[in-house]
Amino acid sequence: MKHGGDDQTVHTFCRVCEPMCALVATVRDGRLTSVAGDKDSPYSKGHFCKKATGAVEVMYDPDRILQPLKRTGKPGEFTPVSWDEAMSDIATRLHDIRRRDGPSAFATFLGQPPTNGFATAVWFSAFKQVFQTKWNYSVNAEDAASLLMASELLFGSALLYPRPDLWRSDFAIIIGANPVVSHGSVCTEPLMRDALQSIIKRGGRVVVIDPRRSETAQSFEHLQINAGTDAWLMMALLNELISNGAIDLPYIRENCNGWEDLAELARPFTADRASEECGVPADVIRDLARDFAKANSATIYGRTGTCTQRFGTLNNILQSLLCIVTGNLDRPGGALFTWSSLGANAFPATREATVRSRIGGLPALGGMLPSRCLIDDILTPGEGQVRALLMLGGNPVHSSGAAGEGFADALEKLELHFSLDIYMNETNRHAHYILPVATMFERADIPYKYLANMLRPALFATEAVVKPSGDVREEWEILNELCRRAGLGGAYSNRWLRRLSAIGLALRPKQLMDWLIRKSPNGDQYGRRRGLSMRKLLRHFPNGVSLADALPTDMLKEVIATPDRKIILAGAEFKMEVQRLSAHRHSEAFPFRLTGMREMLSMNTWLHNVPSCMTAKRRHQLHISPFDAGRLSIADGQVVTVKSEAGIIRVPVKISDRMKEGNVALPHGWGHGGGWQRANAAPGVNSNILAAKNSKEIEALAGMSILNGIAVAIEV
């Protein structure tokens, strides 16, 4: 901490989203006044965005909840109560429900971004273990489950998802992602634009595949594709590589099983046939495959756009397969496995548990069940019926593919619903209690969750920048106290730590952070060698430290978790999805394809209640091409009706030459009705209303909602 006049400067970092950009915070009289990028950080080098400024405004937002609230009447009607009253009632009711109906009657729901913080992620995991919760739902299961399932099917573990080694690559395909805006997701890199530009400077290519000329596409080569048809394009690329012998057969033979089956499955997917579906010219597909194979190193990065489609798991498998068959997996400049600077055991490669939702049998990937399962699991009587729910920073009434009144109605049937959050949102307005939590600037932290996703491994730490506001508490304290009041000691995986917590000797987050750092390969091993500790990071390396210039490679044989330690190229699930892809046709009754859209000033359903992010000029609009607007006689700004098989919305139009004909784009996260005034006042609609509510209309393998490539009709 440095002092300058009446101001103090504090080194910290942002935890709104994955890049974890280093910040310099200015504090005056105990109040955080501003943040700026830390130019001396070896990791983010001064980069940051307005979401960090928005997070400052969240702290002092008049609509922020600063003391426990108890429901007194209709949804949204609450009165302040003491922590003791709230915690005592929650613990008592939770104990009674679990004793009567068993541990599976209590479920949890995890949102984003609370677990971007170390303590919340660690204590929440232990809390679930202590309470023996079987049903654990998450919004991330609507976002990344297909990525995890693909890794499970290929490599034997959902945790082995590959990341693009952009800083060393000579050819990068970006598909269904907008990393210049997101700065990476499941691929942590604050300097994403620089990483991509480095490929161009080396004489390489970056090809962005997207229905819209996104911010990333504007800076590089762009191929416009019909939304939801990415699997057709990638199957054709695979076909071209195999047909032309542009593969690394020795690599395949040594590391994979199922090569002959894969070659046969790809045969029907010619460039000409794929072009009819995806809208990319056949010659362009052929050229792309040829150049990808010829590059010294090549990689593919796809994210939300490819994950949230009807064939999301297939998309993610194909992204990896294109790297595998060309010998670009686990090689410099290719697709690399996760690796943590805290050591190999921090993120062990283990096979997934076999937990599936009680209704529908959808899989729990990464320990997460899709949010849409929760409705039936609450409403359907029988063994394991959910009667009590902890909502931690979640908003599925708004953000789920099953969003809407049906979700809200289901929540009203719960005997106990309590939420840990900053705001009253569209979901927790139905809770019995809302327990106020600290913001990121009010707690100490390390970038624990995303260490394994960093393209340039680094480590940094922060103290709390300011004291917590009002009567809020950190999530770990609340979870720990609930365990104690329930007679379970504390929220710790270790039984001795639980016993110590029961008598008031709780291990605190900074102590555990310090232990992880000191015991890591870069730690001081408690004085046995020169290395890092929490104290050294805070005092001597306030800007953080770079741990490696590049990611490790040649890890395949060490980390792969299949029974025979080989990649499964064409398993039964993959074959099934290829057959489904061949049979599926776009609905003629709904001629347009709707895709989502990431915005720089939004983080899913929040940051819409602060002035710097929800500016007066912002508008929620449906982006449509000039050709389609002319064909339908639609004027810029005109309100149109958008219909899908699941729902109807009304939204103004923005005519944009960045859209491909026959495709429209609508940002997600709008259309609020919670306890936040600015967000509610902003015009807009919830795009998830258009997602299918029928449980049969989901991504077949991961159980995700279909949020991209939705078939829609547009009426004036």
XYZ file of C-alpha atoms in Angstrom:
716
model
C 0.000 0.000 0.000
C 1.313 3.441 -0.956
C 0.260 6.822 0.356
C -0.007 9.981 -1.725
C -1.534 12.976 0.024
C -4.896 11.869 1.369
C -5.059 8.954 -1.069
C -3.786 5.420 -0.622
C -3.008 3.120 -3.522
C -3.504 -0.616 -3.139
C -2.403 -3.349 -5.555
C -5.245 -5.766 -6.229
C -6.850 -7.605 -9.138
C -10.254 -7.915 -10.780
C -12.426 -10.985 -10.267
C -15.442 -10.064 -12.363
C -14.426 -12.448 -15.144
C -11.618 -14.835 -16.038
C -8.671 -12.631 -17.122
C -8.059 -11.516 -13.504
C -6.490 -8.219 -14.606
C -4.122 -6.556 -12.116
C -5.390 -3.248 -10.746
C -4.192 -0.286 -8.740
C -6.990 0.862 -6.433
C -7.243 4.344 -4.950
C -8.688 4.593 -1.443
C -9.619 7.788 0.390
C -10.948 7.809 3.956
C -11.638 4.097 3.798
C -13.648 4.382 0.590
C -12.568 2.923 -2.757
C -12.746 5.789 -5.233
C -11.311 4.346 -8.449
C -9.319 1.549 -10.080
C -6.875 1.536 -12.962
C -4.807 -1.060 -14.742
C -1.500 -1.955 -13.085
C 1.109 -1.110 -15.717
C 3.830 -2.827 -13.688
C 2.038 -6.157 -13.654
C 4.023 -8.758 -15.624
C 0.731 -10.531 -16.269
C -1.830 -7.984 -17.502
C 0.597 -5.081 -18.165
C -1.923 -2.344 -17.446
C -4.874 -3.874 -19.262
C -8.308 -3.685 -17.648
C -11.861 -2.853 -18.733
C -14.918 -0.966 -17.506
C -16.283 -4.027 -15.736
C -13.699 -3.376 -13.000
C -15.003 0.173 -12.657
C -18.511 -1.227 -12.546
C -17.491 -3.509 -9.689
C -16.457 -0.428 -7.692
C -19.892 1.081 -8.261
C -21.546 -2.174 -7.179
C -19.967 -1.749 -3.736
C -21.714 1.575 -3.200
C -24.887 0.897 -5.178
C -27.966 2.037 -3.199
C -29.696 -1.187 -4.299
C -26.998 -3.410 -2.813
C -28.172 -5.560 0.109
C -26.216 -4.724 3.267
C -28.028 -6.749 5.938
C -29.873 -10.091 6.087
C -33.400 -10.041 4.665
C -36.330 -12.319 5.542
C -39.273 -12.892 3.239
C -42.498 -11.557 4.733
C -45.058 -11.891 1.969
C -45.156 -12.043 -1.804
C -41.980 -12.507 -3.867
C -39.747 -9.493 -3.368
C -41.253 -8.525 -0.007
C -38.541 -8.685 2.668
C -37.713 -7.175 6.012
C -34.263 -6.803 7.649
C -33.354 -9.273 10.399
C -30.250 -10.022 12.444
C -27.652 -12.551 11.353
C -28.419 -14.657 14.413
C -32.121 -14.839 13.607
C -31.515 -15.684 9.960
C -28.808 -18.275 10.548
C -30.655 -19.917 13.426
C -33.864 -20.307 11.430
C -32.074 -21.544 8.294
C -30.008 -24.089 10.261
C -33.059 -25.363 12.158
C -35.239 -25.750 9.086
C -32.411 -27.306 7.115
C -31.753 -29.797 9.898
C -35.446 -30.760 10.070
C -35.758 -31.245 6.294
C -32.607 -33.366 6.070
C -33.640 -35.480 9.053
C -37.097 -36.090 7.589
C -36.217 -36.584 3.902
C -32.492 -37.344 3.922
C -29.469 -35.338 2.688
C -30.613 -35.431 -0.944
C -33.583 -33.182 -0.075
C -31.113 -30.286 0.179
C -29.574 -28.974 -3.061
C -27.251 -26.156 -4.053
C -27.105 -23.825 -7.030
C -23.891 -22.031 -7.979
C -23.813 -18.901 -10.106
C -21.133 -16.636 -11.508
C -18.912 -14.817 -10.543
C -18.878 -15.544 -6.751
C -16.591 -18.550 -7.128
C -14.030 -16.481 -8.988
C -12.885 -15.853 -5.422
C -10.627 -18.397 -3.725
C -12.453 -18.693 -0.409
C -15.903 -19.099 -1.928
C -14.746 -21.824 -4.318
C -12.908 -23.807 -1.648
C -15.418 -23.475 1.200
C -18.421 -24.067 -1.059
C -16.879 -27.325 -2.263
C -16.272 -28.428 1.325
C -19.756 -27.282 2.382
C -21.349 -29.601 -0.183
C -19.205 -32.472 1.041
C -20.053 -31.874 4.693
C -23.793 -31.627 3.969
C -23.613 -34.600 1.576
C -25.490 -32.736 -1.135
C -26.176 -34.991 -4.089
C -27.897 -32.440 -6.308
C -25.654 -29.495 -7.210
C -26.841 -27.270 -10.031
C -24.952 -24.499 -11.792
C -25.384 -21.874 -14.471
C -22.021 -23.044 -15.817
C -23.706 -26.305 -16.781
C -25.665 -24.146 -19.261
C -22.405 -22.715 -20.552
C -19.527 -25.182 -20.495
C -20.900 -28.673 -19.839
C -20.500 -29.736 -23.476
C -16.815 -28.794 -23.300
C -16.411 -30.965 -20.210
C -18.333 -33.847 -21.735
C -16.173 -33.742 -24.861
C -13.030 -33.961 -22.725
C -14.533 -36.848 -20.772
C -15.298 -38.770 -23.962
C -11.951 -38.087 -25.641
C -9.470 -38.097 -22.774
C -11.257 -39.830 -19.900
C -11.621 -36.747 -17.694
C -13.769 -33.645 -17.916
C -10.872 -31.666 -16.429
C -8.604 -32.276 -19.427
C -10.120 -29.654 -21.709
C -7.484 -28.290 -24.126
C -6.581 -24.611 -24.467
C -5.065 -22.796 -27.472
C -1.346 -22.018 -27.165
C -1.811 -18.689 -28.940
C 1.537 -17.120 -28.042
C 3.409 -19.833 -29.973
C 0.906 -20.755 -32.682
C 1.226 -20.084 -36.415
C -2.429 -20.646 -37.293
C -5.457 -20.109 -35.060
C -9.103 -20.776 -35.813
C -11.461 -18.900 -33.488
C -14.947 -20.383 -33.737
C -18.002 -19.405 -31.703
C -15.950 -17.106 -29.480
C -15.225 -13.397 -29.197
C -12.029 -13.320 -27.104
C -11.179 -9.690 -27.871
C -14.253 -8.869 -25.756
C -14.214 -11.780 -23.297
C -10.387 -11.968 -22.999
C -10.843 -15.686 -22.954
C -13.129 -18.107 -21.220
C -11.682 -21.399 -20.016
C -8.597 -19.819 -21.568
C -7.346 -17.065 -19.274
C -5.482 -14.274 -21.035
C -5.951 -10.537 -20.361
C -3.749 -9.695 -23.374
C -5.873 -11.695 -25.792
C -5.654 -9.197 -28.640
C -1.853 -9.104 -28.286
C -1.700 -12.912 -28.263
C -3.684 -13.095 -31.499
C -1.704 -10.276 -33.095
C 1.513 -12.113 -32.233
C 0.431 -14.854 -34.651
C 0.127 -12.318 -37.456
C 3.520 -10.819 -36.598
C 5.058 -14.300 -36.952
C 3.617 -14.501 -40.458
C 0.707 -16.700 -39.409
C -3.066 -16.431 -39.739
C -6.036 -15.959 -37.445
C -9.373 -17.022 -38.936
C -12.539 -16.099 -37.042
C -15.669 -18.133 -37.798
C -18.863 -16.423 -36.669
C -22.278 -15.419 -38.090
C -21.493 -11.852 -36.996
C -18.398 -9.805 -37.727
C -17.585 -9.610 -34.038
C -14.980 -7.411 -32.424
C -12.510 -10.259 -32.849
C -13.520 -10.859 -36.461
C -13.053 -7.177 -37.305
C -9.352 -7.465 -36.499
C -8.617 -10.696 -38.395
C -9.839 -12.866 -41.256
C -13.551 -13.598 -41.021
C -15.647 -16.471 -42.337
C -19.379 -16.020 -41.855
C -21.220 -19.206 -40.955
C -24.868 -19.999 -40.339
C -25.464 -20.128 -36.594
C -25.673 -23.639 -35.193
C -23.936 -25.353 -38.128
C -20.354 -25.372 -36.837
C -20.305 -29.167 -36.633
C -20.953 -29.405 -40.385
C -17.993 -27.146 -41.103
C -15.636 -29.009 -38.784
C -16.707 -32.440 -40.043
C -15.921 -31.204 -43.567
C -12.519 -29.911 -42.451
C -11.840 -33.323 -40.900
C -12.908 -35.011 -44.117
C -10.578 -32.806 -46.178
C -7.618 -33.486 -43.906
C -8.149 -37.243 -44.047
C -8.943 -37.402 -47.777
C -5.813 -35.466 -48.667
C -3.537 -37.324 -46.288
C -2.857 -34.095 -44.390
C -2.633 -35.898 -41.071
C 0.039 -37.072 -38.659
C -0.590 -40.805 -38.864
C 2.347 -41.860 -36.645
C 1.078 -39.530 -33.898
C -2.433 -40.930 -34.296
C -1.288 -44.556 -34.202
C 0.804 -43.993 -31.096
C -1.713 -42.003 -29.060
C -5.219 -42.876 -30.257
C -7.786 -45.622 -30.724
C -10.583 -45.688 -33.300
C -8.775 -44.124 -36.248
C -10.424 -46.262 -38.929
C -13.905 -45.600 -37.510
C -13.239 -41.867 -37.459
C -12.112 -41.846 -41.094
C -15.272 -43.700 -42.131
C -17.561 -41.372 -40.171
C -16.028 -38.294 -41.820
C -16.351 -39.635 -45.372
C -19.901 -38.353 -46.178
C -19.152 -34.819 -44.963
C -17.719 -33.346 -48.119
C -16.986 -29.652 -48.464
C -19.771 -29.316 -51.038
C -22.366 -30.954 -48.766
C -21.259 -28.997 -45.700
C -21.394 -25.730 -47.619
C -25.128 -26.214 -48.180
C -25.680 -26.303 -44.411
C -23.124 -23.881 -42.996
C -23.090 -21.263 -45.749
C -19.289 -21.253 -46.123
C -18.182 -21.773 -49.760
C -16.791 -25.242 -50.447
C -13.519 -23.916 -51.873
C -12.998 -21.841 -48.738
C -13.472 -24.970 -46.600
C -10.915 -26.846 -48.690
C -8.394 -24.005 -48.497
C -8.873 -23.659 -44.743
C -8.195 -27.359 -44.170
C -5.114 -27.292 -46.394
C -3.599 -24.239 -44.711
C -4.380 -25.513 -41.209
C -2.501 -28.735 -42.002
C 0.453 -26.937 -43.622
C 1.077 -24.599 -40.676
C 4.076 -25.365 -38.480
C 1.683 -25.235 -35.523
C -2.076 -24.760 -35.415
C -4.794 -24.511 -32.815
C -8.538 -24.006 -32.455
C -10.401 -22.037 -29.826
C -14.160 -22.290 -29.505
C -16.292 -21.288 -26.593
C -19.853 -20.251 -25.738
C -21.057 -20.051 -29.330
C -20.073 -23.635 -30.073
C -20.824 -24.974 -26.580
C -24.452 -23.859 -26.425
C -25.649 -25.345 -29.700
C -27.738 -28.415 -30.426
C -24.482 -30.276 -31.147
C -22.316 -28.620 -28.504
C -20.460 -31.738 -27.368
C -19.839 -32.790 -30.951
C -18.458 -29.319 -31.696
C -16.007 -29.553 -28.829
C -14.914 -33.059 -29.794
C -14.306 -31.900 -33.357
C -12.269 -28.900 -32.227
C -9.924 -31.284 -30.443
C -9.968 -33.861 -33.253
C -8.734 -31.328 -35.808
C -5.739 -30.673 -33.573
C -5.235 -34.366 -32.797
C -5.165 -35.675 -36.372
C -2.713 -32.960 -37.449
C -0.424 -33.686 -34.492
C -1.181 -30.355 -32.836
C -2.388 -31.661 -29.481
C 0.045 -31.323 -26.578
C 2.570 -29.622 -28.866
C 3.895 -26.011 -28.755
C 1.519 -23.707 -30.601
C -1.270 -26.263 -30.610
C -3.949 -27.266 -28.103
C -2.575 -27.869 -24.595
C -3.944 -29.486 -21.460
C -4.718 -27.631 -18.245
C -1.789 -27.052 -15.927
C -1.607 -25.314 -12.568
C 1.311 -23.454 -11.042
C 0.130 -24.790 -7.669
C 1.290 -28.229 -8.729
C 0.036 -31.303 -10.528
C -2.207 -32.381 -7.667
C -4.135 -29.112 -7.546
C -6.343 -30.226 -10.449
C -6.074 -34.038 -10.636
C -7.260 -35.849 -13.763
C -9.932 -38.227 -12.545
C -12.934 -39.745 -14.246
C -16.271 -38.090 -13.649
C -18.733 -39.346 -11.067
C -21.876 -41.009 -12.384
C -24.374 -38.643 -10.723
C -27.330 -37.862 -12.957
C -30.418 -35.769 -12.376
C -33.280 -37.672 -10.760
C -35.650 -36.612 -13.554
C -34.359 -36.997 -17.093
C -31.006 -38.518 -16.138
C -28.904 -35.544 -17.243
C -25.212 -35.776 -16.262
C -23.413 -33.819 -13.543
C -20.257 -32.657 -15.322
C -17.586 -31.080 -13.177
C -20.017 -31.731 -10.322
C -22.625 -29.472 -11.984
C -26.148 -30.412 -13.032
C -27.863 -28.284 -15.700
C -30.056 -25.618 -14.154
C -33.119 -26.713 -16.114
C -33.145 -30.010 -14.133
C -33.979 -28.135 -10.965
C -37.579 -27.414 -11.954
C -38.594 -31.083 -12.259
C -36.448 -32.077 -9.291
C -38.427 -29.651 -7.118
C -41.868 -30.437 -8.490
C -41.724 -34.212 -8.933
C -42.542 -36.168 -5.752
C -40.500 -39.164 -4.744
C -37.133 -40.121 -3.352
C -34.571 -37.332 -3.629
C -37.138 -34.590 -4.251
C -35.538 -31.196 -3.629
C -37.185 -29.482 -0.664
C -34.451 -27.003 0.355
C -32.099 -24.952 -1.798
C -29.018 -22.799 -1.310
C -28.604 -20.258 -4.117
C -25.049 -18.859 -4.231
C -24.802 -15.903 -6.601
C -27.179 -17.517 -9.088
C -30.046 -16.171 -11.178
C -31.510 -19.115 -13.138
C -34.997 -17.595 -13.353
C -33.346 -15.179 -15.775
C -30.203 -16.916 -17.062
C -31.303 -20.526 -17.522
C -32.454 -21.894 -20.832
C -35.606 -22.821 -18.901
C -35.956 -19.221 -17.718
C -39.355 -17.767 -17.008
C -42.445 -18.166 -14.893
C -42.156 -21.940 -14.702
C -38.823 -21.665 -12.914
C -40.154 -19.036 -10.527
C -43.243 -21.132 -9.792
C -41.072 -24.127 -8.928
C -38.992 -22.079 -6.476
C -42.187 -21.059 -4.694
C -42.793 -24.738 -3.840
C -39.598 -25.044 -1.780
C -39.826 -25.359 1.997
C -36.546 -23.485 2.377
C -34.751 -21.307 -0.136
C -31.904 -19.065 1.012
C -29.560 -17.017 -1.127
C -26.072 -15.568 -0.698
C -25.862 -12.522 -2.929
C -25.145 -8.820 -3.405
C -28.515 -7.917 -4.924
C -32.107 -9.063 -4.910
C -32.310 -10.518 -8.392
C -35.068 -12.191 -10.395
C -34.386 -15.513 -8.673
C -33.742 -14.746 -5.016
C -36.779 -12.488 -4.814
C -38.482 -15.886 -4.348
C -36.173 -16.892 -1.475
C -37.066 -17.064 2.206
C -33.795 -15.363 3.152
C -31.198 -13.293 1.321
C -27.836 -13.182 3.093
C -25.619 -10.253 1.999
C -22.049 -11.019 0.950
C -18.830 -9.086 0.465
C -17.699 -7.893 -2.957
C -14.324 -8.778 -4.446
C -12.671 -5.596 -3.176
C -13.698 -6.445 0.388
C -11.769 -9.714 0.686
C -8.258 -11.138 0.351
C -7.665 -13.394 -2.638
C -5.477 -15.277 -5.088
C -6.524 -16.234 -8.672
C -7.005 -19.863 -7.629
C -9.843 -20.853 -9.935
C -8.182 -19.800 -13.186
C -4.558 -20.690 -12.519
C -4.958 -23.843 -14.610
C -6.349 -21.866 -17.559
C -3.650 -19.190 -17.809
C -1.788 -19.140 -21.117
C 1.113 -17.392 -19.338
C 1.214 -18.801 -15.800
C 1.493 -16.112 -13.138
C 0.665 -15.702 -9.464
C -0.489 -12.683 -7.481
C -2.411 -11.915 -4.320
C -4.409 -9.152 -2.711
C -5.490 -8.059 0.706
C -8.991 -6.696 1.119
C -8.843 -3.207 -0.394
C -11.472 -1.790 1.979
C -13.474 -3.080 4.919
C -16.797 -4.760 4.144
C -19.780 -2.434 3.848
C -22.749 -2.545 6.186
C -23.402 -5.872 7.855
C -22.222 -8.127 5.037
C -20.116 -11.248 5.469
C -17.858 -13.286 3.223
C -19.389 -16.415 1.725
C -16.953 -18.739 3.475
C -17.943 -17.345 6.888
C -21.626 -17.943 6.184
C -21.080 -21.476 4.905
C -18.830 -22.304 7.827
C -21.316 -20.962 10.354
C -24.186 -22.942 8.827
C -22.155 -26.139 9.186
C -21.381 -25.271 12.804
C -25.010 -24.490 13.675
C -26.104 -27.722 12.009
C -23.786 -29.641 14.319
C -21.374 -30.527 11.504
C -18.357 -28.602 12.754
C -17.397 -26.407 9.820
C -17.121 -26.262 6.037
C -13.892 -28.240 5.760
C -13.110 -31.453 3.927
C -10.704 -32.454 6.696
C -12.471 -33.802 9.790
C -9.821 -32.388 12.159
C -10.350 -28.914 10.728
C -14.096 -29.391 11.219
C -13.508 -30.258 14.876
C -11.308 -27.208 15.385
C -13.913 -25.020 13.712
C -16.588 -26.394 16.052
C -14.690 -24.934 19.025
C -14.044 -21.594 17.340
C -10.597 -22.290 15.823
C -11.511 -21.990 12.157
C -8.797 -22.047 9.501
C -9.137 -18.791 7.567
C -8.739 -18.236 3.811
C -5.407 -16.382 3.987
C -3.900 -19.229 5.996
C -5.011 -21.784 3.408
C -3.837 -19.573 0.533
C -0.446 -19.303 2.190
C -0.254 -23.087 2.638
C -1.076 -23.743 -1.024
C 1.481 -21.211 -2.237
C 4.264 -22.357 0.067
C 3.724 -26.061 -0.692
C 3.577 -25.468 -4.457
C 6.569 -26.008 -6.786
C 7.150 -22.241 -6.618
C 6.731 -21.998 -2.829
C 9.329 -21.640 -0.096
C 8.329 -24.983 1.495
C 8.050 -23.189 4.830
C 11.599 -21.879 4.806
C 13.309 -24.948 3.359
C 14.161 -23.084 0.163
C 13.823 -19.724 -1.543
C 10.344 -19.330 -2.899
C 6.977 -17.675 -2.567
C 4.539 -17.268 0.292
C 1.414 -15.180 0.689
C 3.406 -12.657 2.694
C 6.106 -12.343 0.026
C 3.542 -11.854 -2.713
C 1.805 -9.093 -0.780
C 4.894 -7.286 0.475
C 7.661 -7.882 -2.032
C 5.834 -8.691 -5.266
C 2.696 -6.507 -5.113
C 2.401 -6.573 -8.924
C 2.611 -10.370 -8.989
C 5.185 -12.693 -10.504
C 5.462 -14.421 -13.856
C 6.007 -18.149 -13.342
C 6.548 -19.301 -16.917
C 6.743 -17.778 -20.386
C 4.910 -20.729 -21.909
C 2.796 -23.704 -20.969
C 4.275 -27.188 -20.557
C 3.867 -29.718 -23.364
C 4.423 -33.464 -23.834
C 1.996 -34.209 -20.994
C -0.366 -36.536 -22.846
C 0.868 -39.870 -21.531
C 1.111 -38.453 -18.024
C -2.356 -36.930 -17.741
C -4.707 -38.880 -19.982
C -7.244 -40.827 -17.922
C -8.727 -43.390 -20.309
C -8.269 -47.038 -19.263
C -5.563 -47.732 -21.869
C -4.081 -44.213 -21.748
C -5.079 -43.492 -25.343
C -7.403 -40.911 -26.893
C -10.808 -42.276 -27.928
C -11.335 -40.888 -31.440
C -14.736 -42.371 -32.259
C -16.628 -43.585 -29.228
C -20.260 -44.641 -29.270
C -21.500 -41.196 -28.201
C -19.557 -39.494 -30.977
C -20.990 -41.879 -33.565
C -24.504 -41.204 -32.297
C -24.061 -37.433 -32.583
C -22.654 -37.667 -36.111
C -25.757 -39.630 -37.118
C -28.020 -37.039 -35.475
C -26.174 -34.261 -37.277
C -26.704 -35.957 -40.631
C -30.441 -36.284 -39.973
C -31.137 -32.838 -38.517
C -32.623 -30.123 -40.717
C -33.352 -26.479 -39.998
C -37.055 -25.671 -39.592
C -38.576 -23.945 -42.621
C -41.307 -22.509 -40.402
C -38.647 -20.538 -38.527
C -36.264 -19.440 -41.284
C -33.812 -17.316 -39.266
C -31.066 -18.565 -36.961
C -30.633 -16.684 -33.688
C -27.269 -16.422 -32.004
C -26.259 -14.853 -28.710
C -23.913 -11.923 -28.371
C -21.322 -11.032 -25.721
C -21.110 -7.355 -24.751
C -18.105 -5.562 -23.285
C -20.138 -3.837 -20.550
C -22.112 -6.870 -19.382
C -21.335 -9.897 -17.263
C -24.271 -12.236 -17.827
C -27.253 -10.824 -15.872
C -25.422 -8.314 -13.684
C -23.513 -5.006 -13.968
C -26.724 -3.622 -15.485
C -27.423 -1.596 -12.353
C -24.388 0.708 -12.345
C -23.972 3.930 -14.352
C -20.616 3.175 -15.983
C -21.924 -0.071 -17.483
C -25.581 0.713 -18.097
C -25.092 4.045 -19.861
C -27.954 6.109 -21.246
C -26.897 5.286 -24.814
C -27.040 1.520 -24.413
C -29.870 -0.213 -26.210
C -30.989 -3.816 -26.397
C -31.439 -4.541 -30.084
C -31.796 -7.441 -32.488
C -28.962 -7.270 -35.015
C -30.052 -8.096 -38.570
C -28.399 -7.788 -41.989
C -29.370 -4.981 -44.418
C -30.481 -7.612 -46.942
C -32.884 -9.273 -44.492
C -34.152 -5.930 -43.212
C -34.884 -4.809 -46.776
C -36.585 -8.084 -47.639
C -38.862 -7.740 -44.599
C -39.292 -3.949 -45.003
C -37.876 -3.307 -41.513
C -36.483 0.089 -40.585
C -33.622 0.665 -38.171
C -35.002 0.942 -34.631
C -38.342 -0.613 -35.552
C -39.804 -3.034 -33.004
C -40.364 -6.543 -34.375
C -41.748 -9.807 -33.050
C -39.319 -12.689 -32.765
C -40.885 -16.144 -32.462
C -39.446 -19.574 -31.742
C -41.198 -22.830 -30.965
C -40.746 -21.968 -27.266
C -41.621 -18.298 -26.938
C -42.211 -14.815 -28.302
C -40.432 -11.523 -27.632
C -40.681 -7.971 -28.945
C -37.442 -6.099 -29.547
C -36.170 -3.146 -31.618
C -33.938 -3.835 -34.607
C -30.422 -2.681 -35.377
C -29.565 -3.038 -39.054
C -25.956 -4.141 -39.198
C -23.707 -5.012 -42.120
C -21.785 -7.201 -39.659
C -24.522 -9.888 -39.760
C -24.699 -12.796 -42.181
C -27.928 -13.031 -44.169
C -30.475 -15.357 -42.571
C -28.939 -14.888 -39.124
C -29.795 -12.522 -36.294
C -28.030 -11.801 -33.010
C -29.383 -10.691 -29.645
C -27.309 -10.004 -26.495
C -28.237 -12.077 -23.450
C -28.764 -10.885 -19.889
C -31.348 -8.138 -20.505
C -34.970 -7.749 -19.413
C -34.764 -7.368 -15.646
C -37.405 -7.600 -12.926
C -35.467 -7.864 -9.684
C -34.681 -5.464 -6.860
C -32.422 -3.204 -8.911
C -33.832 0.081 -10.167
C -31.509 0.993 -13.034
C -31.537 -2.535 -14.458
C -35.321 -2.721 -14.273
C -35.714 0.675 -15.927
C -33.504 -0.227 -18.880
C -35.504 -1.444 -21.871
C -34.813 -4.944 -23.097
C -36.041 -8.518 -23.109
C -34.699 -11.860 -21.927
C -33.434 -13.714 -24.991
C -33.635 -17.031 -23.106
C -37.421 -16.916 -23.411
C -36.834 -18.185 -26.946
C -34.925 -21.261 -25.758
C -36.796 -24.552 -25.782
C -38.535 -25.444 -22.522
C -39.200 -29.019 -23.686
C -36.696 -31.254 -21.911
C -36.296 -33.263 -25.134
C -35.027 -30.205 -27.004
C -31.620 -30.045 -25.347
C -28.021 -30.876 -26.176
C -28.179 -34.665 -26.163
C -24.993 -35.600 -24.287
C -24.369 -32.787 -21.793
C -28.012 -31.864 -21.173
C -27.430 -28.178 -21.916
C -30.067 -25.759 -23.139
C -29.801 -24.734 -26.789
C -29.020 -21.008 -26.685
C -27.300 -20.543 -30.057
C -28.603 -21.450 -33.467
C -32.226 -21.193 -32.298
C -34.674 -21.330 -35.215
C -36.803 -18.161 -35.183
C -39.243 -16.234 -37.325
C -39.369 -12.434 -37.491
C -42.623 -10.574 -37.981
C -43.183 -6.858 -38.410
